[in-house]
């Protein structure tokens, strides 16, 4: 046997032990580098859009004598997550509205606490850095799904459109949307490529990140069970059983902590979050569009986002998107549109629903180059403006 080929038998065949050990570390690293190079145009476009948005925010904030750092790292939901990282969760339900931190899922604050313990800087710095890093991983996952379903150009456009969303600034705030989108995008990619255990693990992580993690669990469970029709597969069955454990585990833990089976849902009621089938959503839309003579611009944007998302879901059905994408977008829309809770964060809640952008990406690819550049430029300009407006003019949380 040649000393330069220790894993090759004299016959030239790989020994059984090496075949069952999986690819060599060098091969895995090479595959990762190749995948990263393939995604480089998408990641470059993503970073260009987000940095442009950050530049406008900084200039606008400077004119208003606001600091950019507090806006991104320490306000609104970011303050709640930092509080959990610092002091842990509440032990009682209480009666105060909008005051119980058990409404916030644990993965992000746990990561902030763990990483801050071994890195310099404050927990706010750590939280923001984690969100930015997760957003890049998410953009990579968005690209991977688009490129797998269609081609590389589709993936690049999909990642660019996701970066240019009107509430895209949240991707670079101390919030959980970037971490959740990263888990969801790569879970969808794992399902589409038949990597069931990866899909289940990412579904568990998504279920520990946001309440809408149930949408990712639904995708993995449904797709895995349907795959069993082609023949029994232990990994698919395991994925179907494991995927809901993150979301169910946290909801169950809150129930045990509060000594009542509906503990988590009782907490959500104190945050005015109950599912009413869309009655409150329709009431707010009707009020804004028919009776309010001077509606808040941000609320008009939220309403347009909700209506546009419903139209894009219909187009996704028309385009016959793969079932996992339709289940994910559909469950997410059902939760957001059917909520009776606070209205103004609804556009942010739909930020992870990137498959809804696929019809737009495909339309732009079929268009002339001039039209494509104009539409992308308009989307980026609108996203950059509304992101800054959301942070500096809108008086409440994004």
CSV table of C-alpha atoms in Angstrom, one decimal:
chain,number,residue,atom,x,y,z
A,1,UNK,CA,0.0,0.0,0.0
A,2,UNK,CA,1.4,3.4,-0.9
A,3,UNK,CA,2.2,5.6,2.1
A,4,UNK,CA,0.5,8.5,0.4
A,5,UNK,CA,-2.8,6.7,0.1
A,6,UNK,CA,-3.4,5.0,3.5
A,7,UNK,CA,-7.2,4.6,3.0
A,8,UNK,CA,-6.9,2.8,-0.4
A,9,UNK,CA,-6.7,-1.0,-0.7
A,10,UNK,CA,-4.2,-2.6,-3.1
A,11,UNK,CA,-7.1,-3.2,-5.5
A,12,UNK,CA,-7.9,0.5,-5.6
A,13,UNK,CA,-11.1,0.0,-3.7
A,14,UNK,CA,-11.9,1.9,-0.5
A,15,UNK,CA,-11.9,-0.4,2.6
A,16,UNK,CA,-15.3,-1.1,4.2
A,17,UNK,CA,-14.3,0.7,7.3
A,18,UNK,CA,-13.6,3.9,5.4
A,19,UNK,CA,-16.8,3.6,3.3
A,20,UNK,CA,-18.9,3.5,6.5
A,21,UNK,CA,-16.9,6.3,8.2
A,22,UNK,CA,-18.3,9.0,5.8
A,23,UNK,CA,-16.3,11.5,3.7
A,24,UNK,CA,-12.9,12.6,4.9
A,25,UNK,CA,-12.6,15.9,6.8
A,26,UNK,CA,-10.7,17.3,3.8
A,27,UNK,CA,-13.4,16.3,1.4
A,28,UNK,CA,-16.0,17.9,3.7
A,29,UNK,CA,-14.0,21.1,3.9
A,30,UNK,CA,-13.5,21.2,0.1
A,31,UNK,CA,-17.3,20.7,-0.4
A,32,UNK,CA,-18.0,23.6,2.0
A,33,UNK,CA,-15.6,25.9,0.2
A,34,UNK,CA,-17.1,25.0,-3.1
A,35,UNK,CA,-20.6,25.7,-1.8
A,36,UNK,CA,-19.5,29.0,-0.3
A,37,UNK,CA,-17.9,30.1,-3.6
A,38,UNK,CA,-21.1,29.2,-5.4
A,39,UNK,CA,-23.1,31.3,-3.0
A,40,UNK,CA,-20.6,34.2,-3.1
A,41,UNK,CA,-22.6,36.4,-5.5
A,42,UNK,CA,-25.7,36.0,-3.4
A,43,UNK,CA,-23.9,36.8,-0.2
A,44,UNK,CA,-22.2,39.8,-1.8
A,45,UNK,CA,-25.5,41.2,-3.0
A,46,UNK,CA,-27.1,40.5,0.4
A,47,UNK,CA,-24.3,42.4,2.3
A,48,UNK,CA,-24.4,45.2,-0.2
A,49,UNK,CA,-28.1,45.8,0.4
A,50,UNK,CA,-27.8,45.5,4.2
A,51,UNK,CA,-24.8,47.8,4.3
A,52,UNK,CA,-26.6,50.4,2.2
A,53,UNK,CA,-29.5,50.3,4.6
A,54,UNK,CA,-27.2,50.7,7.5
A,55,UNK,CA,-25.5,53.7,5.9
A,56,UNK,CA,-28.8,55.5,5.4
A,57,UNK,CA,-29.9,54.7,8.9
A,58,UNK,CA,-26.6,56.1,10.3
A,59,UNK,CA,-26.9,59.3,8.3
A,60,UNK,CA,-30.6,59.8,9.2
A,61,UNK,CA,-29.9,59.0,12.9
A,62,UNK,CA,-27.0,61.5,12.9
A,63,UNK,CA,-29.2,64.2,11.6
A,64,UNK,CA,-31.7,63.5,14.3
A,65,UNK,CA,-29.0,63.1,16.9
A,66,UNK,CA,-29.9,59.5,17.6
A,67,UNK,CA,-27.4,56.7,18.3
A,68,UNK,CA,-27.5,53.8,15.9
A,69,UNK,CA,-26.1,51.3,18.4
A,70,UNK,CA,-29.1,51.4,20.9
A,71,UNK,CA,-31.6,51.1,18.0
A,72,UNK,CA,-29.9,47.9,16.7
A,73,UNK,CA,-28.8,46.2,19.9
A,74,UNK,CA,-30.7,47.2,23.0
A,75,UNK,CA,-34.2,48.4,22.3
A,76,UNK,CA,-37.7,46.7,22.1
A,77,UNK,CA,-37.4,42.9,21.8
A,78,UNK,CA,-33.6,43.0,22.1
A,79,UNK,CA,-34.0,44.4,25.6
A,80,UNK,CA,-36.3,41.4,26.5
A,81,UNK,CA,-33.7,38.9,25.2
A,82,UNK,CA,-30.9,40.6,27.0
A,83,UNK,CA,-32.9,40.6,30.2
A,84,UNK,CA,-33.5,36.8,29.8
A,85,UNK,CA,-29.7,36.3,29.2
A,86,UNK,CA,-29.0,38.4,32.3
A,87,UNK,CA,-31.7,37.2,34.8
A,88,UNK,CA,-33.5,34.2,33.4
A,89,UNK,CA,-37.2,33.6,33.1
A,90,UNK,CA,-40.1,34.6,35.3
A,91,UNK,CA,-41.4,32.1,37.8
A,92,UNK,CA,-45.0,33.3,37.9
A,93,UNK,CA,-47.7,34.2,35.5
A,94,UNK,CA,-48.7,37.5,37.1
A,95,UNK,CA,-51.5,39.8,35.9
A,96,UNK,CA,-49.6,42.6,34.2
A,97,UNK,CA,-50.0,42.9,30.5
A,98,UNK,CA,-47.0,42.9,28.2
A,99,UNK,CA,-44.7,42.1,31.1
A,100,UNK,CA,-44.0,38.3,31.2
A,101,UNK,CA,-40.8,37.3,29.5
A,102,UNK,CA,-41.9,33.6,29.1
A,103,UNK,CA,-43.5,34.8,25.8
A,104,UNK,CA,-39.9,34.8,24.3
A,105,UNK,CA,-38.4,31.6,23.2
A,106,UNK,CA,-35.0,30.6,24.7
A,107,UNK,CA,-32.5,29.6,22.0
A,108,UNK,CA,-31.3,33.1,21.1
A,109,UNK,CA,-30.8,34.4,24.7
A,110,UNK,CA,-29.1,31.2,25.6
A,111,UNK,CA,-26.7,31.6,22.7
A,112,UNK,CA,-26.1,35.2,23.7
A,113,UNK,CA,-25.3,34.2,27.3
A,114,UNK,CA,-23.0,31.3,26.2
A,115,UNK,CA,-21.0,33.2,23.6
A,116,UNK,CA,-20.7,36.3,25.8
A,117,UNK,CA,-19.1,34.2,28.5
A,118,UNK,CA,-16.1,33.3,26.3
A,119,UNK,CA,-15.8,36.5,24.2
A,120,UNK,CA,-15.0,40.1,25.0
A,121,UNK,CA,-17.6,42.9,25.0
A,122,UNK,CA,-21.1,43.2,26.4
A,123,UNK,CA,-24.0,40.8,25.9
A,124,UNK,CA,-25.6,43.4,23.7
A,125,UNK,CA,-22.6,43.3,21.4
A,126,UNK,CA,-22.7,39.6,21.4
A,127,UNK,CA,-26.4,39.5,20.6
A,128,UNK,CA,-26.0,41.9,17.6
A,129,UNK,CA,-23.0,40.0,16.3
A,130,UNK,CA,-24.9,36.7,16.5
A,131,UNK,CA,-27.9,38.3,14.7
A,132,UNK,CA,-25.7,39.6,11.9
A,133,UNK,CA,-23.8,36.3,11.5
A,134,UNK,CA,-27.1,34.4,11.5
A,135,UNK,CA,-28.5,36.7,8.8
A,136,UNK,CA,-25.6,35.8,6.5
A,137,UNK,CA,-26.2,32.1,7.2
A,138,UNK,CA,-29.9,32.7,6.5
A,139,UNK,CA,-29.1,34.5,3.2
A,140,UNK,CA,-26.9,31.5,2.2
A,141,UNK,CA,-29.8,29.1,3.0
A,142,UNK,CA,-32.3,31.3,1.0
A,143,UNK,CA,-29.9,31.1,-2.0
A,144,UNK,CA,-29.4,27.4,-1.5
A,145,UNK,CA,-33.2,26.7,-1.7
A,146,UNK,CA,-33.6,28.9,-4.8
A,147,UNK,CA,-30.6,27.5,-6.6
A,148,UNK,CA,-31.6,23.9,-5.8
A,149,UNK,CA,-35.2,24.4,-7.1
A,150,UNK,CA,-34.3,26.4,-10.2
A,151,UNK,CA,-30.8,27.7,-10.8
A,152,UNK,CA,-28.0,29.9,-9.4
A,153,UNK,CA,-29.4,33.2,-10.8
A,154,UNK,CA,-32.7,32.5,-9.0
A,155,UNK,CA,-30.9,31.9,-5.8
A,156,UNK,CA,-29.0,35.2,-6.1
A,157,UNK,CA,-32.2,37.1,-6.8
A,158,UNK,CA,-34.1,35.4,-4.0
A,159,UNK,CA,-31.4,36.4,-1.5
A,160,UNK,CA,-31.3,39.9,-2.8
A,161,UNK,CA,-35.1,40.3,-2.6
A,162,UNK,CA,-35.0,38.9,1.0
A,163,UNK,CA,-32.4,41.5,1.9
A,164,UNK,CA,-34.5,44.3,0.4
A,165,UNK,CA,-37.6,43.6,2.4
A,166,UNK,CA,-39.1,46.8,3.8
A,167,UNK,CA,-38.5,45.6,7.4
A,168,UNK,CA,-35.1,44.1,6.5
A,169,UNK,CA,-33.3,46.2,9.1
A,170,UNK,CA,-34.6,43.6,11.7
A,171,UNK,CA,-32.2,41.1,10.2
A,172,UNK,CA,-29.4,43.2,11.7
A,173,UNK,CA,-31.0,43.9,15.1
A,174,UNK,CA,-30.8,42.0,18.3
A,175,UNK,CA,-33.9,40.0,17.3
A,176,UNK,CA,-34.6,36.4,16.5
A,177,UNK,CA,-35.8,36.7,12.9
A,178,UNK,CA,-32.3,36.1,11.4
A,179,UNK,CA,-31.6,33.0,13.5
A,180,UNK,CA,-35.1,31.7,12.8
A,181,UNK,CA,-34.8,32.2,9.1
A,182,UNK,CA,-31.4,30.5,9.0
A,183,UNK,CA,-32.9,27.5,10.7
A,184,UNK,CA,-36.0,27.5,8.5
A,185,UNK,CA,-34.1,28.0,5.2
A,186,UNK,CA,-31.6,25.2,5.9
A,187,UNK,CA,-34.3,22.9,7.2
A,188,UNK,CA,-36.2,23.4,4.0
A,189,UNK,CA,-33.0,22.7,2.0
A,190,UNK,CA,-32.4,19.6,4.1
A,191,UNK,CA,-36.0,18.3,3.4
A,192,UNK,CA,-35.7,19.0,-0.3
A,193,UNK,CA,-32.4,17.1,-0.5
A,194,UNK,CA,-33.5,14.2,1.8
A,195,UNK,CA,-31.3,15.0,4.8
A,196,UNK,CA,-33.9,14.0,7.3
A,197,UNK,CA,-31.8,14.1,10.6
A,198,UNK,CA,-30.4,17.5,9.7
A,199,UNK,CA,-33.9,18.7,8.9
A,200,UNK,CA,-35.2,17.5,12.3
A,201,UNK,CA,-32.3,19.1,14.2
A,202,UNK,CA,-32.9,22.4,12.5
A,203,UNK,CA,-36.7,22.1,13.1
A,204,UNK,CA,-36.0,21.6,16.8
A,205,UNK,CA,-33.7,24.7,16.8
A,206,UNK,CA,-36.4,26.8,15.0
A,207,UNK,CA,-39.0,25.6,17.5
A,208,UNK,CA,-36.8,26.9,20.3
A,209,UNK,CA,-36.3,30.2,18.6
A,210,UNK,CA,-39.8,31.6,17.8
A,211,UNK,CA,-43.4,30.6,18.3
A,212,UNK,CA,-43.7,30.2,14.5
A,213,UNK,CA,-41.2,27.4,14.8
A,214,UNK,CA,-44.2,25.2,14.6
A,215,UNK,CA,-44.3,25.9,10.9
A,216,UNK,CA,-40.8,24.4,10.4
A,217,UNK,CA,-41.8,21.4,12.5
A,218,UNK,CA,-44.9,20.9,10.4
A,219,UNK,CA,-42.9,21.0,7.2
A,220,UNK,CA,-40.4,18.3,8.4
A,221,UNK,CA,-43.0,16.1,9.9
A,222,UNK,CA,-45.4,16.2,6.9
A,223,UNK,CA,-42.6,15.8,4.3
A,224,UNK,CA,-41.0,12.9,6.3
A,225,UNK,CA,-44.3,11.0,6.7
A,226,UNK,CA,-45.2,11.5,3.0
A,227,UNK,CA,-41.7,10.1,2.1
A,228,UNK,CA,-42.5,6.9,3.9
A,229,UNK,CA,-45.0,6.1,1.1
A,230,UNK,CA,-42.0,5.3,-1.1
A,231,UNK,CA,-40.7,2.8,1.4
A,232,UNK,CA,-39.8,2.7,5.0
A,233,UNK,CA,-36.8,4.8,6.1
A,234,UNK,CA,-35.8,5.0,9.7
A,235,UNK,CA,-34.3,8.4,9.4
A,236,UNK,CA,-37.4,9.9,7.9
A,237,UNK,CA,-39.6,8.4,10.7
A,238,UNK,CA,-37.2,9.7,13.3
A,239,UNK,CA,-37.3,13.1,11.7
A,240,UNK,CA,-41.1,13.1,11.8
A,241,UNK,CA,-41.1,12.3,15.5
A,242,UNK,CA,-38.2,14.6,16.5
A,243,UNK,CA,-39.1,17.8,14.5
A,244,UNK,CA,-41.8,19.1,16.9
A,245,UNK,CA,-39.8,18.6,20.1
A,246,UNK,CA,-38.3,22.0,20.2
A,247,UNK,CA,-41.6,23.9,20.1
A,248,UNK,CA,-43.4,21.4,22.2
A,249,UNK,CA,-40.6,21.2,24.7
A,250,UNK,CA,-40.6,24.9,25.4
A,251,UNK,CA,-44.4,25.1,25.6
A,252,UNK,CA,-44.4,22.1,27.9
A,253,UNK,CA,-41.6,23.6,30.1
A,254,UNK,CA,-43.5,26.9,30.5
A,255,UNK,CA,-46.6,24.9,31.6
A,256,UNK,CA,-44.5,23.0,34.2
A,257,UNK,CA,-42.9,26.3,35.4
A,258,UNK,CA,-46.3,27.9,35.9
A,259,UNK,CA,-48.0,24.8,37.2
A,260,UNK,CA,-50.8,24.9,34.6
A,261,UNK,CA,-51.1,23.0,31.4
A,262,UNK,CA,-52.0,26.1,29.3
A,263,UNK,CA,-49.2,28.2,30.9
A,264,UNK,CA,-47.6,29.3,27.7
A,265,UNK,CA,-51.0,30.3,26.1
A,266,UNK,CA,-51.9,32.2,29.3
A,267,UNK,CA,-48.7,34.2,28.9
A,268,UNK,CA,-49.6,34.9,25.3
A,269,UNK,CA,-53.0,36.2,26.4
A,270,UNK,CA,-51.3,38.7,28.7
A,271,UNK,CA,-49.5,39.9,25.5
A,272,UNK,CA,-52.8,40.2,23.7
A,273,UNK,CA,-51.9,37.3,21.4
A,274,UNK,CA,-54.7,34.9,20.7
A,275,UNK,CA,-55.7,33.2,17.4
A,276,UNK,CA,-59.1,34.5,16.3
A,277,UNK,CA,-59.1,33.3,12.7
A,278,UNK,CA,-58.3,36.7,11.2
A,279,UNK,CA,-61.2,38.8,12.7
A,280,UNK,CA,-58.8,41.4,14.3
A,281,UNK,CA,-56.7,41.5,11.1
A,282,UNK,CA,-59.6,42.3,8.9
A,283,UNK,CA,-60.9,44.8,11.4
A,284,UNK,CA,-57.6,46.7,11.4
A,285,UNK,CA,-57.4,46.6,7.6
A,286,UNK,CA,-60.9,47.9,7.3
A,287,UNK,CA,-60.2,50.7,9.7
A,288,UNK,CA,-57.0,51.7,8.0
A,289,UNK,CA,-58.2,51.5,4.4
A,290,UNK,CA,-61.7,52.8,4.7
A,291,UNK,CA,-62.1,55.1,7.8
A,292,UNK,CA,-58.7,56.5,8.8
A,293,UNK,CA,-58.1,59.7,6.9
A,294,UNK,CA,-54.5,60.1,8.1
A,295,UNK,CA,-53.2,56.5,8.6
A,296,UNK,CA,-49.7,55.9,9.9
A,297,UNK,CA,-47.4,55.2,7.0
A,298,UNK,CA,-45.8,52.3,8.8
A,299,UNK,CA,-49.3,50.7,9.4
A,300,UNK,CA,-50.1,51.1,5.7
A,301,UNK,CA,-46.8,49.3,4.9
A,302,UNK,CA,-47.8,46.5,7.3
A,303,UNK,CA,-51.2,46.2,5.6
A,304,UNK,CA,-49.7,46.2,2.1
A,305,UNK,CA,-47.2,43.5,3.3
A,306,UNK,CA,-50.0,41.3,4.6
A,307,UNK,CA,-52.1,41.7,1.5
A,308,UNK,CA,-49.1,41.2,-0.8
A,309,UNK,CA,-48.1,38.1,1.0
A,310,UNK,CA,-51.5,36.6,0.5
A,311,UNK,CA,-51.3,37.3,-3.2
A,312,UNK,CA,-47.8,35.9,-3.4
A,313,UNK,CA,-48.9,32.7,-1.7
A,314,UNK,CA,-51.7,32.3,-4.3
A,315,UNK,CA,-49.0,32.7,-7.0
A,316,UNK,CA,-46.8,30.1,-5.2
A,317,UNK,CA,-49.8,27.7,-5.4
A,318,UNK,CA,-50.2,28.6,-9.1
A,319,UNK,CA,-46.5,27.9,-9.7
A,320,UNK,CA,-46.8,24.6,-8.0
A,321,UNK,CA,-44.0,25.2,-5.6
A,322,UNK,CA,-42.8,22.0,-3.8
A,323,UNK,CA,-45.1,21.0,-0.9
A,324,UNK,CA,-42.5,21.8,1.9
A,325,UNK,CA,-42.3,25.4,0.8
A,326,UNK,CA,-46.1,25.7,0.5
A,327,UNK,CA,-46.6,24.2,4.0
A,328,UNK,CA,-44.0,26.5,5.5
A,329,UNK,CA,-45.4,29.7,3.9
A,330,UNK,CA,-49.0,28.6,4.5
A,331,UNK,CA,-48.7,27.8,8.2
A,332,UNK,CA,-46.7,31.1,8.7
A,333,UNK,CA,-49.4,33.1,7.0
A,334,UNK,CA,-52.1,31.3,8.9
A,335,UNK,CA,-50.5,32.2,12.2
A,336,UNK,CA,-49.8,35.8,11.3
A,337,UNK,CA,-53.1,36.6,9.5
A,338,UNK,CA,-55.2,34.7,12.0
A,339,UNK,CA,-53.7,36.3,15.1
A,340,UNK,CA,-55.8,38.6,17.2
A,341,UNK,CA,-52.8,40.2,18.7
A,342,UNK,CA,-50.8,43.3,18.1
A,343,UNK,CA,-51.0,44.5,14.5
A,344,UNK,CA,-47.9,46.6,13.8
A,345,UNK,CA,-45.2,43.8,14.0
A,346,UNK,CA,-47.0,41.6,11.5
A,347,UNK,CA,-44.7,42.5,8.6
A,348,UNK,CA,-41.7,41.5,10.7
A,349,UNK,CA,-43.4,38.2,11.6
A,350,UNK,CA,-43.5,37.4,7.9
A,351,UNK,CA,-39.9,38.2,7.2
A,352,UNK,CA,-38.8,34.5,7.4
A,353,UNK,CA,-41.4,33.6,4.7
A,354,UNK,CA,-38.8,33.9,1.9
A,355,UNK,CA,-40.5,31.2,-0.4
A,356,UNK,CA,-43.2,33.8,-1.1
A,357,UNK,CA,-40.5,35.8,-3.0
A,358,UNK,CA,-39.9,33.0,-5.5
A,359,UNK,CA,-42.6,34.1,-7.9
A,360,UNK,CA,-41.1,37.6,-8.0
A,361,UNK,CA,-37.6,36.2,-8.5
A,362,UNK,CA,-38.8,34.0,-11.4
A,363,UNK,CA,-40.7,36.9,-12.9
A,364,UNK,CA,-37.6,39.2,-12.8
A,365,UNK,CA,-35.4,36.5,-14.4
A,366,UNK,CA,-37.8,36.3,-17.4
A,367,UNK,CA,-37.9,40.1,-17.8
A,368,UNK,CA,-35.5,42.2,-19.8
A,369,UNK,CA,-32.2,43.3,-18.1
A,370,UNK,CA,-33.3,46.9,-18.0
A,371,UNK,CA,-36.6,46.1,-16.3
A,372,UNK,CA,-34.9,43.7,-13.9
A,373,UNK,CA,-32.4,46.4,-12.8
A,374,UNK,CA,-35.2,49.0,-12.4
A,375,UNK,CA,-37.3,46.7,-10.3
A,376,UNK,CA,-34.4,45.6,-8.1
A,377,UNK,CA,-33.3,49.2,-7.7
A,378,UNK,CA,-36.8,50.2,-6.6
A,379,UNK,CA,-37.1,47.3,-4.2
A,380,UNK,CA,-33.8,48.1,-2.6
A,381,UNK,CA,-34.5,51.8,-2.4
A,382,UNK,CA,-37.9,51.2,-0.8
A,383,UNK,CA,-36.4,48.6,1.6
A,384,UNK,CA,-33.6,50.9,2.7
A,385,UNK,CA,-36.0,53.9,3.2
A,386,UNK,CA,-38.7,52.0,5.1
A,387,UNK,CA,-36.1,50.2,7.3
A,388,UNK,CA,-34.8,53.6,8.5
A,389,UNK,CA,-38.3,55.0,8.8
A,390,UNK,CA,-39.3,52.0,11.0
A,391,UNK,CA,-36.4,52.6,13.3
A,392,UNK,CA,-36.4,56.4,13.5
A,393,UNK,CA,-39.9,57.7,12.8
A,394,UNK,CA,-42.3,54.9,13.8
A,395,UNK,CA,-42.7,55.4,17.6
A,396,UNK,CA,-43.2,51.8,18.6
A,397,UNK,CA,-41.4,48.5,18.1
A,398,UNK,CA,-40.6,47.3,14.6
